[in-house]
């Protein structure tokens, strides 16, 4: 349904200010959690859930924890509201990764066939997002700007296409059809 797209994308767009602005105000624990929980409850309902949603959630949370913890460990970034530890990616960043996982197969699935485009957009958009977060006070750039831009831009330029590619993998067969298509055909035969 068309409204499923808009609810998914709307909650995704709300997740960034709820987490980032919430972190700068010290309230991301409830603002970010509220928005992303609503998104998860909505999107993971059996009627709307994609077969690979859970796999992408665990994958995004793992990658997000490692990548954003790497920025902290490398001395590139420091996060406001660094709960549970100043040495690792904070909880509110992981909420953003969860929100990302919930759009891969839904409102942003159009990028599954446009991996180069999403790589370019990720390479440009991620440093801008970290910069905007720094302007709100949720992230502090500890290294020279060119290092932060290069590290975040390059990592996201590679990571986003990989995530969209992986989101498209479950159920694929060698003949190009999905297992779901084959099951529905055999059920109607």
Short mmCIF file of N, CA and C in Angstrom, two decimals, residues 87-189:
data_model
loop_
_atom_site.label_atom_id
_atom_site.label_comp_id
_atom_site.label_asym_id
_atom_site.label_seq_id
_atom_site.Cartn_x
_atom_site.Cartn_y
_atom_site.Cartn_z
N UNK A 87 33.75 4.96 25.17
CA UNK A 87 34.70 4.27 24.28
C UNK A 87 34.03 3.58 23.10
N UNK A 88 32.71 3.57 23.07
CA UNK A 88 32.00 2.83 22.03
C UNK A 88 30.86 3.67 21.46
N UNK A 89 30.28 3.18 20.38
CA UNK A 89 29.12 3.84 19.77
C UNK A 89 28.00 3.94 20.81
N UNK A 90 27.39 5.11 20.93
CA UNK A 90 26.32 5.26 21.92
C UNK A 90 25.02 4.60 21.45
N UNK A 91 24.16 4.39 22.41
CA UNK A 91 22.86 3.77 22.16
C UNK A 91 22.07 4.49 21.07
N UNK A 92 22.07 5.82 21.10
CA UNK A 92 21.25 6.57 20.14
C UNK A 92 21.75 6.41 18.71
N UNK A 93 23.05 6.19 18.52
CA UNK A 93 23.58 5.93 17.16
C UNK A 93 23.07 4.57 16.68
N UNK A 94 23.02 3.60 17.60
CA UNK A 94 22.52 2.28 17.22
C UNK A 94 21.04 2.34 16.86
N UNK A 95 20.31 3.25 17.48
CA UNK A 95 18.91 3.45 17.08
C UNK A 95 18.83 3.91 15.62
N UNK A 96 19.76 4.79 15.21
CA UNK A 96 19.78 5.24 13.81
C UNK A 96 20.11 4.09 12.87
N UNK A 97 21.00 3.20 13.29
CA UNK A 97 21.32 2.03 12.48
C UNK A 97 20.10 1.10 12.37
N UNK A 98 19.36 0.98 13.45
CA UNK A 98 18.14 0.18 13.41
C UNK A 98 17.14 0.79 12.42
N UNK A 99 16.99 2.10 12.47
CA UNK A 99 16.09 2.77 11.53
C UNK A 99 16.55 2.55 10.10
N UNK A 100 17.86 2.61 9.87
CA UNK A 100 18.40 2.35 8.52
C UNK A 100 18.03 0.95 8.05
N UNK A 101 18.17 -0.03 8.93
CA UNK A 101 17.84 -1.41 8.57
C UNK A 101 16.38 -1.54 8.16
N UNK A 102 15.53 -0.73 8.75
CA UNK A 102 14.09 -0.84 8.49
C UNK A 102 13.62 -0.11 7.24
N UNK A 103 14.51 0.57 6.53
CA UNK A 103 14.12 1.18 5.25
C UNK A 103 14.73 0.46 4.06
N UNK A 104 15.74 -0.38 4.29
CA UNK A 104 16.44 -1.02 3.18
C UNK A 104 15.50 -1.81 2.27
N UNK A 105 14.56 -2.53 2.84
CA UNK A 105 13.64 -3.35 2.06
C UNK A 105 12.28 -2.69 1.85
N UNK A 106 12.18 -1.44 2.22
CA UNK A 106 10.87 -0.79 2.18
C UNK A 106 10.94 0.52 1.41
N UNK A 107 10.87 1.65 2.08
CA UNK A 107 10.76 2.92 1.36
C UNK A 107 12.01 3.29 0.57
N UNK A 108 13.14 2.68 0.87
CA UNK A 108 14.35 2.98 0.10
C UNK A 108 14.81 1.80 -0.75
N UNK A 109 13.95 0.82 -0.95
CA UNK A 109 14.33 -0.37 -1.71
C UNK A 109 14.63 -0.07 -3.17
N UNK A 110 14.21 1.07 -3.67
CA UNK A 110 14.51 1.46 -5.05
C UNK A 110 16.02 1.50 -5.30
N UNK A 111 16.81 1.71 -4.25
CA UNK A 111 18.26 1.79 -4.40
C UNK A 111 18.92 0.42 -4.55
N UNK A 112 18.16 -0.66 -4.36
CA UNK A 112 18.74 -1.99 -4.54
C UNK A 112 19.25 -2.17 -5.97
N UNK A 113 18.63 -1.52 -6.91
CA UNK A 113 19.06 -1.60 -8.30
C UNK A 113 19.92 -0.43 -8.74
N UNK A 114 20.27 0.43 -7.80
CA UNK A 114 21.07 1.63 -8.11
C UNK A 114 22.22 1.76 -7.10
N UNK A 115 23.07 0.76 -7.07
CA UNK A 115 24.11 0.70 -6.05
C UNK A 115 25.16 1.81 -6.21
N UNK A 116 25.49 2.15 -7.44
CA UNK A 116 26.45 3.23 -7.66
C UNK A 116 25.88 4.55 -7.14
N UNK A 117 24.62 4.81 -7.45
CA UNK A 117 23.97 6.03 -6.99
C UNK A 117 23.93 6.10 -5.47
N UNK A 118 23.54 5.02 -4.81
CA UNK A 118 23.47 5.06 -3.34
C UNK A 118 24.86 5.18 -2.74
N UNK A 119 25.87 4.65 -3.41
CA UNK A 119 27.24 4.82 -2.95
C UNK A 119 27.67 6.28 -3.01
N UNK A 120 27.34 6.95 -4.10
CA UNK A 120 27.68 8.37 -4.24
C UNK A 120 26.92 9.20 -3.21
N UNK A 121 25.63 8.92 -3.07
CA UNK A 121 24.82 9.66 -2.09
C UNK A 121 25.33 9.42 -0.67
N UNK A 122 25.70 8.19 -0.36
CA UNK A 122 26.24 7.88 0.97
C UNK A 122 27.57 8.56 1.22
N UNK A 123 28.41 8.59 0.19
CA UNK A 123 29.71 9.22 0.32
C UNK A 123 29.63 10.72 0.54
N UNK A 124 28.60 11.34 -0.02
CA UNK A 124 28.40 12.78 0.16
C UNK A 124 27.56 13.07 1.40
N UNK A 125 26.49 12.31 1.55
CA UNK A 125 25.53 12.58 2.62
C UNK A 125 26.00 12.26 4.02
N UNK A 126 26.82 11.23 4.17
CA UNK A 126 27.23 10.86 5.53
C UNK A 126 28.10 11.92 6.19
N UNK A 127 29.11 12.46 5.51
CA UNK A 127 29.85 13.54 6.18
C UNK A 127 28.96 14.74 6.50
N UNK A 128 27.99 15.01 5.62
CA UNK A 128 27.06 16.11 5.88
C UNK A 128 26.22 15.82 7.12
N UNK A 129 25.82 14.57 7.29
CA UNK A 129 25.02 14.19 8.45
C UNK A 129 25.84 14.31 9.73
N UNK A 130 27.09 13.84 9.70
CA UNK A 130 27.96 13.99 10.87
C UNK A 130 28.25 15.46 11.15
N UNK A 131 28.38 16.26 10.09
CA UNK A 131 28.60 17.69 10.28
C UNK A 131 27.37 18.34 10.92
N UNK A 132 26.18 18.01 10.40
CA UNK A 132 24.95 18.56 10.98
C UNK A 132 24.83 18.13 12.44
N UNK A 133 25.16 16.88 12.72
CA UNK A 133 25.13 16.40 14.11
C UNK A 133 26.08 17.19 14.99
N UNK A 134 27.23 17.58 14.42
CA UNK A 134 28.18 18.38 15.21
C UNK A 134 27.64 19.78 15.46
N UNK A 135 26.89 20.32 14.51
CA UNK A 135 26.32 21.66 14.69
C UNK A 135 25.24 21.65 15.77
N UNK A 136 24.56 20.54 15.92
CA UNK A 136 23.56 20.41 16.98
C UNK A 136 24.20 20.09 18.32
N UNK A 137 25.46 19.68 18.31
CA UNK A 137 26.15 19.34 19.55
C UNK A 137 26.07 17.87 19.93
N UNK A 138 25.63 17.03 18.99
CA UNK A 138 25.52 15.60 19.28
C UNK A 138 26.82 14.85 18.99
N UNK A 139 27.65 15.42 18.12
CA UNK A 139 28.91 14.80 17.72
C UNK A 139 29.98 15.88 17.74
N UNK A 140 31.15 15.53 18.21
CA UNK A 140 32.28 16.45 18.16
C UNK A 140 33.35 15.86 17.24
N UNK A 141 33.80 16.66 16.28
CA UNK A 141 34.87 16.23 15.39
C UNK A 141 36.19 16.48 16.10
N UNK A 142 36.90 15.42 16.43
CA UNK A 142 38.15 15.54 17.16
C UNK A 142 39.36 15.64 16.23
N UNK A 143 39.23 15.14 15.03
CA UNK A 143 40.32 15.16 14.06
C UNK A 143 40.07 16.29 13.07
N UNK A 144 41.07 16.62 12.26
CA UNK A 144 40.86 17.62 11.20
C UNK A 144 39.68 17.23 10.31
N UNK A 145 38.97 18.22 9.83
CA UNK A 145 37.76 17.98 9.05
C UNK A 145 38.01 17.06 7.86
N UNK A 146 39.12 17.21 7.16
CA UNK A 146 39.36 16.38 5.98
C UNK A 146 39.45 14.91 6.36
N UNK A 147 39.97 14.60 7.54
CA UNK A 147 40.07 13.21 7.97
C UNK A 147 38.69 12.63 8.28
N UNK A 148 37.86 13.42 8.96
CA UNK A 148 36.51 12.95 9.29
C UNK A 148 35.70 12.77 8.01
N UNK A 149 35.78 13.74 7.10
CA UNK A 149 35.03 13.65 5.84
C UNK A 149 35.51 12.46 5.02
N UNK A 150 36.80 12.27 4.92
CA UNK A 150 37.34 11.14 4.15
C UNK A 150 36.92 9.81 4.77
N UNK A 151 37.07 9.67 6.08
CA UNK A 151 36.75 8.40 6.75
C UNK A 151 35.27 8.08 6.66
N UNK A 152 34.42 9.04 7.03
CA UNK A 152 32.98 8.76 7.02
C UNK A 152 32.46 8.65 5.58
N UNK A 153 32.92 9.53 4.70
CA UNK A 153 32.44 9.50 3.32
C UNK A 153 32.82 8.21 2.60
N UNK A 154 34.06 7.82 2.72
CA UNK A 154 34.51 6.60 2.04
C UNK A 154 33.84 5.36 2.63
N UNK A 155 33.74 5.31 3.94
CA UNK A 155 33.12 4.12 4.55
C UNK A 155 31.66 3.98 4.14
N UNK A 156 30.92 5.08 4.15
CA UNK A 156 29.51 5.02 3.76
C UNK A 156 29.34 4.83 2.26
N UNK A 157 30.27 5.33 1.45
CA UNK A 157 30.19 5.10 0.00
C UNK A 157 30.33 3.62 -0.32
N UNK A 158 31.06 2.90 0.49
CA UNK A 158 31.22 1.45 0.30
C UNK A 158 30.15 0.66 1.03
N UNK A 159 29.79 1.12 2.22
CA UNK A 159 28.88 0.38 3.07
C UNK A 159 27.44 0.37 2.56
N UNK A 160 26.92 1.52 2.16
CA UNK A 160 25.52 1.56 1.73
C UNK A 160 25.23 0.65 0.54
N UNK A 161 26.04 0.66 -0.52
CA UNK A 161 25.75 -0.30 -1.60
C UNK A 161 25.81 -1.75 -1.12
N UNK A 162 26.75 -2.04 -0.23
CA UNK A 162 26.85 -3.41 0.29
C UNK A 162 25.59 -3.79 1.07
N UNK A 163 25.08 -2.87 1.88
CA UNK A 163 23.86 -3.16 2.65
C UNK A 163 22.66 -3.37 1.73
N UNK A 164 22.50 -2.52 0.72
CA UNK A 164 21.38 -2.69 -0.21
C UNK A 164 21.54 -3.97 -1.02
N UNK A 165 22.75 -4.32 -1.38
CA UNK A 165 22.99 -5.56 -2.10
C UNK A 165 22.64 -6.75 -1.21
N UNK A 166 23.08 -6.72 0.05
CA UNK A 166 22.79 -7.81 0.98
C UNK A 166 21.30 -7.91 1.29
N UNK A 167 20.63 -6.78 1.35
CA UNK A 167 19.18 -6.81 1.61
C UNK A 167 18.43 -7.49 0.48
N UNK A 168 19.01 -7.48 -0.70
CA UNK A 168 18.36 -8.06 -1.87
C UNK A 168 18.71 -9.53 -2.07
N UNK A 169 19.58 -10.10 -1.27
CA UNK A 169 20.07 -11.45 -1.47
C UNK A 169 19.15 -12.57 -1.01
N UNK A 170 18.40 -12.46 0.08
CA UNK A 170 17.66 -13.64 0.54
C UNK A 170 16.62 -14.09 -0.49
N UNK A 171 16.49 -15.37 -0.60
CA UNK A 171 15.47 -15.92 -1.49
C UNK A 171 15.86 -15.91 -2.95
N UNK A 172 17.05 -15.44 -3.31
CA UNK A 172 17.47 -15.41 -4.71
C UNK A 172 17.89 -16.80 -5.15
N UNK A 173 17.47 -17.14 -6.36
CA UNK A 173 17.92 -18.37 -6.98
C UNK A 173 18.75 -18.01 -8.19
N UNK A 174 19.38 -18.98 -8.77
CA UNK A 174 20.25 -18.71 -9.92
C UNK A 174 19.48 -18.30 -11.16
N UNK A 175 18.20 -18.64 -11.25
CA UNK A 175 17.43 -18.27 -12.44
C UNK A 175 16.87 -16.85 -12.35
N UNK A 176 17.22 -16.12 -11.28
CA UNK A 176 16.79 -14.72 -11.15
C UNK A 176 15.46 -14.55 -10.47
N UNK A 177 14.75 -15.64 -10.22
CA UNK A 177 13.48 -15.56 -9.52
C UNK A 177 13.72 -15.71 -8.03
N UNK A 178 12.80 -15.19 -7.25
CA UNK A 178 12.93 -15.37 -5.81
C UNK A 178 12.25 -16.65 -5.39
N UNK A 179 12.65 -17.17 -4.26
CA UNK A 179 12.02 -18.36 -3.71
C UNK A 179 10.55 -18.10 -3.46
N UNK A 180 10.21 -16.87 -3.04
CA UNK A 180 8.81 -16.53 -2.79
C UNK A 180 7.98 -16.65 -4.06
N UNK A 181 8.53 -16.23 -5.21
CA UNK A 181 7.82 -16.35 -6.47
C UNK A 181 7.61 -17.82 -6.82
N UNK A 182 8.63 -18.63 -6.62
CA UNK A 182 8.53 -20.06 -6.92
C UNK A 182 7.51 -20.73 -6.02
N UNK A 183 7.49 -20.36 -4.74
CA UNK A 183 6.53 -20.96 -3.80
C UNK A 183 5.11 -20.58 -4.17
N UNK A 184 4.88 -19.32 -4.55
CA UNK A 184 3.52 -18.90 -4.90
C UNK A 184 3.06 -19.56 -6.18
N UNK A 185 3.98 -19.79 -7.15
CA UNK A 185 3.62 -20.47 -8.38
C UNK A 185 3.28 -21.93 -8.11
N UNK A 186 4.07 -22.58 -7.27
CA UNK A 186 3.80 -23.99 -6.99
C UNK A 186 2.53 -24.15 -6.17
N UNK A 187 2.18 -23.16 -5.36
CA UNK A 187 0.95 -23.23 -4.58
C UNK A 187 -0.27 -23.06 -5.46
N UNK A 188 -0.15 -22.29 -6.57
CA UNK A 188 -1.30 -22.08 -7.44
C UNK A 188 -1.42 -23.17 -8.49
N UNK A 189 -0.39 -23.99 -8.65
CA UNK A 189 -0.43 -25.06 -9.66
C UNK A 189 -1.22 -26.24 -9.19
#
